[in-house]
mmCIF file of C-alpha atoms in Angstrom:
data_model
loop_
_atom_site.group_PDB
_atom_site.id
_atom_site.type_symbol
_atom_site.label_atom_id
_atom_site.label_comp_id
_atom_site.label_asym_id
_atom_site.label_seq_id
_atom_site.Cartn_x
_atom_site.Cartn_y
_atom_site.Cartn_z
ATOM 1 C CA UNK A 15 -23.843 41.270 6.673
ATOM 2 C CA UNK A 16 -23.438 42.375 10.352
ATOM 3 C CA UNK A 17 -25.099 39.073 11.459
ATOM 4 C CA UNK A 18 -23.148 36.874 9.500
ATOM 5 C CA UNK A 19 -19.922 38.073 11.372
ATOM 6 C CA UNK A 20 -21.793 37.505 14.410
ATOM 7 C CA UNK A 21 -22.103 34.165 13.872
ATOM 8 C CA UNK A 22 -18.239 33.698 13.439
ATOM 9 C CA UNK A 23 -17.348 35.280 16.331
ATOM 10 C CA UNK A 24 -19.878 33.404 18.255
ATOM 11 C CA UNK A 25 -18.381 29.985 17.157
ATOM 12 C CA UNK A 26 -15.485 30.609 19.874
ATOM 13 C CA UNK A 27 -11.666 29.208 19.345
ATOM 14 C CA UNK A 28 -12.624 25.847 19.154
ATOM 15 C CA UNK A 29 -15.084 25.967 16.493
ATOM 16 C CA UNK A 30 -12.041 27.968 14.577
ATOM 17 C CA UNK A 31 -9.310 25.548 15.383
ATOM 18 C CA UNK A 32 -11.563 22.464 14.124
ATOM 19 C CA UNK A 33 -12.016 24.284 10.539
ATOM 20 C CA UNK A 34 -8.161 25.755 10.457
ATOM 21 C CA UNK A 35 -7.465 21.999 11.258
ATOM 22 C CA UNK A 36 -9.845 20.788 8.706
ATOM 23 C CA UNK A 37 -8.363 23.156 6.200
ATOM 24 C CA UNK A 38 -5.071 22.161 6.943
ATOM 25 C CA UNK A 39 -5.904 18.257 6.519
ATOM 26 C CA UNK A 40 -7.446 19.079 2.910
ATOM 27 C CA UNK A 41 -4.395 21.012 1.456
ATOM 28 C CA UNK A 42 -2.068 18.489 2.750
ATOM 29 C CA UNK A 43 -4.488 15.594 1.409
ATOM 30 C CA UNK A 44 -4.488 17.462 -2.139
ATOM 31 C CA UNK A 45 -0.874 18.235 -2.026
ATOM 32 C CA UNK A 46 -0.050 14.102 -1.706
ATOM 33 C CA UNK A 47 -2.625 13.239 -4.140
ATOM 34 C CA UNK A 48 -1.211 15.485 -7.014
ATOM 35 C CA UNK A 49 2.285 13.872 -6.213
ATOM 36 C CA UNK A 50 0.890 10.516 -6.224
ATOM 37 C CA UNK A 51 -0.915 11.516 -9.339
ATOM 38 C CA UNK A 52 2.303 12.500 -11.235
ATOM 39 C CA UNK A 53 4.218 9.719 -9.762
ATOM 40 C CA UNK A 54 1.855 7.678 -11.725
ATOM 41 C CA UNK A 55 2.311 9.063 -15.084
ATOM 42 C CA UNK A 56 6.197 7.629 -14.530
ATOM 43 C CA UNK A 57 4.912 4.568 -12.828
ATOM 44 C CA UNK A 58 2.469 3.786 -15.707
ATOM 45 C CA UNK A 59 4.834 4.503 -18.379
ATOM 46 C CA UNK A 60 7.761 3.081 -16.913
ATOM 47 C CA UNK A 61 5.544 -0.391 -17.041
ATOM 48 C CA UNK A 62 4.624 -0.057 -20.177
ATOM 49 C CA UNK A 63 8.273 0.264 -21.166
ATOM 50 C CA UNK A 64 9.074 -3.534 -19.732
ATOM 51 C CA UNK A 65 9.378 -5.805 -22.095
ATOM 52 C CA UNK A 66 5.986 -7.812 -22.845
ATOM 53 C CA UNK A 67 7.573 -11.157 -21.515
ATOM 54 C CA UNK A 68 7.953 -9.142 -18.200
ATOM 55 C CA UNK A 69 4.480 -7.650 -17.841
ATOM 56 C CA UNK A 70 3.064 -11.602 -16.314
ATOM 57 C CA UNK A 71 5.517 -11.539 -13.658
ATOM 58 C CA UNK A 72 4.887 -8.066 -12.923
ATOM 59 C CA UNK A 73 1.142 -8.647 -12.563
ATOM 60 C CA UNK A 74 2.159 -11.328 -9.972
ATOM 61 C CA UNK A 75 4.386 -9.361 -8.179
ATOM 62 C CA UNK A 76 1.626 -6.482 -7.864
ATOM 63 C CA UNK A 77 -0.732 -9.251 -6.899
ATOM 64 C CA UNK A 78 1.312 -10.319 -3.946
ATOM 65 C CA UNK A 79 2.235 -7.031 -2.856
ATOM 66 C CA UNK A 80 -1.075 -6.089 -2.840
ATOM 67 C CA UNK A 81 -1.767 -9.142 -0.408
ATOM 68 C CA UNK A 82 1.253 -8.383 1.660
ATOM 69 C CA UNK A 83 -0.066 -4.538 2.391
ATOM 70 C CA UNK A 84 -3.938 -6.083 3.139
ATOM 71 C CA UNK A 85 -1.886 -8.501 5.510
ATOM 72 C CA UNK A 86 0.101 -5.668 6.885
ATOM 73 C CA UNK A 87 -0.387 -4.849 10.979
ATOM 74 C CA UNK A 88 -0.015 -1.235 9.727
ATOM 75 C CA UNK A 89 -0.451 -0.952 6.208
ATOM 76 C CA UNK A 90 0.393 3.013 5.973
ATOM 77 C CA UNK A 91 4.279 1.500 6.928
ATOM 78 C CA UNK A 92 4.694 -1.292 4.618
ATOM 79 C CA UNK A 93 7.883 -0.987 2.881
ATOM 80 C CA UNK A 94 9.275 1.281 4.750
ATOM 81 C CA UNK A 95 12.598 1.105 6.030
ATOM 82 C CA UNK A 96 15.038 3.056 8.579
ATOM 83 C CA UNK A 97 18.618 3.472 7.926
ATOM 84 C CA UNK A 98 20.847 5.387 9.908
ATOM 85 C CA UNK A 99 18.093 7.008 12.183
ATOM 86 C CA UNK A 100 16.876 7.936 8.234
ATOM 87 C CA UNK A 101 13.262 6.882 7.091
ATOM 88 C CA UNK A 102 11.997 5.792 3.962
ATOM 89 C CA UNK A 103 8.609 5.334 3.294
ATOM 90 C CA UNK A 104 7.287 2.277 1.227
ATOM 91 C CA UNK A 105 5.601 4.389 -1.284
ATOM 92 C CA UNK A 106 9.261 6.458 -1.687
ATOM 93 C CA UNK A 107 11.326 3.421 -1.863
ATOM 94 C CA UNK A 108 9.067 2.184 -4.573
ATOM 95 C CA UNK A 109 9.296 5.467 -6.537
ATOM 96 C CA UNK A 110 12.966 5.368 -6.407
ATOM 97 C CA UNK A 111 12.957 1.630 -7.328
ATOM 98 C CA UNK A 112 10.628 2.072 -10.189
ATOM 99 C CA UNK A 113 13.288 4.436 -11.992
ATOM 100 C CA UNK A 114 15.876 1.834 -11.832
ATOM 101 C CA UNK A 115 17.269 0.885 -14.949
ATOM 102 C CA UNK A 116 17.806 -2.908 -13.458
ATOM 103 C CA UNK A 117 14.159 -4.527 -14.716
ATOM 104 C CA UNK A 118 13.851 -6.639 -11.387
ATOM 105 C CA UNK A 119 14.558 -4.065 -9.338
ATOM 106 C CA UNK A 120 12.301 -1.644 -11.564
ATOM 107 C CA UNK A 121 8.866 -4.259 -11.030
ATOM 108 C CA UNK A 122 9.659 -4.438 -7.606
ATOM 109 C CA UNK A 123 9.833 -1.145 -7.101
ATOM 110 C CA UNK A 124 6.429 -0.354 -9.393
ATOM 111 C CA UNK A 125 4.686 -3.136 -7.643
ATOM 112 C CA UNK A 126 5.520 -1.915 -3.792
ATOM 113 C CA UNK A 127 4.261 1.514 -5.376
ATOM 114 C CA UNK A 128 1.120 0.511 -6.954
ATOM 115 C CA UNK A 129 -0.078 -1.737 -4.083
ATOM 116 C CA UNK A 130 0.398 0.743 -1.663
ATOM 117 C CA UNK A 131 -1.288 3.241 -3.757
ATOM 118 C CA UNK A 132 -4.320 1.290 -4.444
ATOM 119 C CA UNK A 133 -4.524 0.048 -0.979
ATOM 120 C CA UNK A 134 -4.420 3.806 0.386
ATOM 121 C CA UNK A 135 -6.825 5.008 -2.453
ATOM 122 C CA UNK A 136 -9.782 2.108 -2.667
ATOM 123 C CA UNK A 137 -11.808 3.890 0.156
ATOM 124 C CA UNK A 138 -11.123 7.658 -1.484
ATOM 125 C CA UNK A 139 -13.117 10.392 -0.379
ATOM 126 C CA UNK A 140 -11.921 13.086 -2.836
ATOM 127 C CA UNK A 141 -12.661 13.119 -6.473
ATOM 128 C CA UNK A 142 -9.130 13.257 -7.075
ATOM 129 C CA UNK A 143 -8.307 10.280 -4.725
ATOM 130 C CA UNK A 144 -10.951 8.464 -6.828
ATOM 131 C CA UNK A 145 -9.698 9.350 -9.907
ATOM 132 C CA UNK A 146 -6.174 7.981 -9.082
ATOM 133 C CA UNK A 147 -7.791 5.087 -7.576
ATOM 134 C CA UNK A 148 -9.434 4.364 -10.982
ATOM 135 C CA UNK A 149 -6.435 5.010 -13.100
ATOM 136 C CA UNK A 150 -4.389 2.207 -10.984
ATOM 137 C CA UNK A 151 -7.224 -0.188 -11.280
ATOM 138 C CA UNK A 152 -7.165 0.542 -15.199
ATOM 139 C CA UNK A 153 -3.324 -0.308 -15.165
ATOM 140 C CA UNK A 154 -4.319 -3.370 -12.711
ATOM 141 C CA UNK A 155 -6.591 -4.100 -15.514
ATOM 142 C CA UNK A 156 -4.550 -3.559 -18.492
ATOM 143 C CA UNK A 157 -1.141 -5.953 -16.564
ATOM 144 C CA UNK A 158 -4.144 -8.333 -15.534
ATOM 145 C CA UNK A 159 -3.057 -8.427 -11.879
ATOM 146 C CA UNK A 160 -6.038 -10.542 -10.766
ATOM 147 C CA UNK A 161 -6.684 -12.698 -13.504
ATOM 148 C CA UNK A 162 -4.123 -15.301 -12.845
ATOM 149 C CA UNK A 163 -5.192 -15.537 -9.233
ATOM 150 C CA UNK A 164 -8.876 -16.075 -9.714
ATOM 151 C CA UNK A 165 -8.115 -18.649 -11.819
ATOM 152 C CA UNK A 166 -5.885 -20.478 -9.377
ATOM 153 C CA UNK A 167 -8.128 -20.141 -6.222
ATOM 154 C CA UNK A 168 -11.317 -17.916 -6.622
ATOM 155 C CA UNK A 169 -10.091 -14.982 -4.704
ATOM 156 C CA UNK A 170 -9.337 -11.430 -5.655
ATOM 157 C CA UNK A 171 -7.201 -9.515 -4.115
#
């Protein structure tokens, strides 16, 4: 045991800063996955609430977001907005949106949230991050975000 607390001491400041830092970027990375993941369980049900005549044009609008946060200079900041020296971020606004009781303004709000979700989760690391990742492509799945543009010009989003 004496010469495994050796070792720590002999990995110096740095070696200790890069794992506190390390540490710290994995509880903060957890932290915004579980309250992505229970922002979904409103997201999901709140689209299953919409009428059925609504879920088409809410697949569309998730389609295009999702193109709109691929095309994005800096897709981390899409939808975000700054009021009064205030900031918003897109995945916030969407949340917010999402509860609306207005229907247009609740699918616009859902889409901006999923796209921005899926685009941040599609490379996940974590098993959590995948998990999420696989529960929005389910709902993708289930509003049939894709389908109507593969069929229009052979590219998925």
């Amino acid at each position: 045991m004496h010469m495994r607390n050796l070792s720590l001491i002999s990995l110096g400041p740095k070696s200790g800063e890069a794992y506190l830092r390390r540490l710290v970027t994995r509880v903060a990375s957890m932290g915004r996955t579980a309250r992505l993941r229970r922002q979904f369980g409103e997201i999901d049900q709140r689209s299953l609430e919409l009428p059925p005549s609504y879920r088409e044009q809410l697949a569309e609008l998730i389609g295009r977001e999702c193109d709109n946060v691929a095309a994005s200079a800096d897709p981390a900041l899409y939808g975000s907005q700054t009021e009064e020296g205030v900031s918003a971020s897109g995945l916030d606004i969407g949340y917010d949106r999402a509860r609306s009781e207005n229907v247009q303004v609740r699918m616009r709000g859902i889409a901006l949230w999923v796209a921005l979700v899926y685009h941040e989760t599609r490379s996940a690391e974590t098993a959590e991050a995948k998990d999420l990742h696989r529960n929005i492509l389910r709902m993708m799945r289930t509003l049939r975000v894709f389908s109507s543009r593969v069929e229009n010009n052979g590219n998925q989003a």
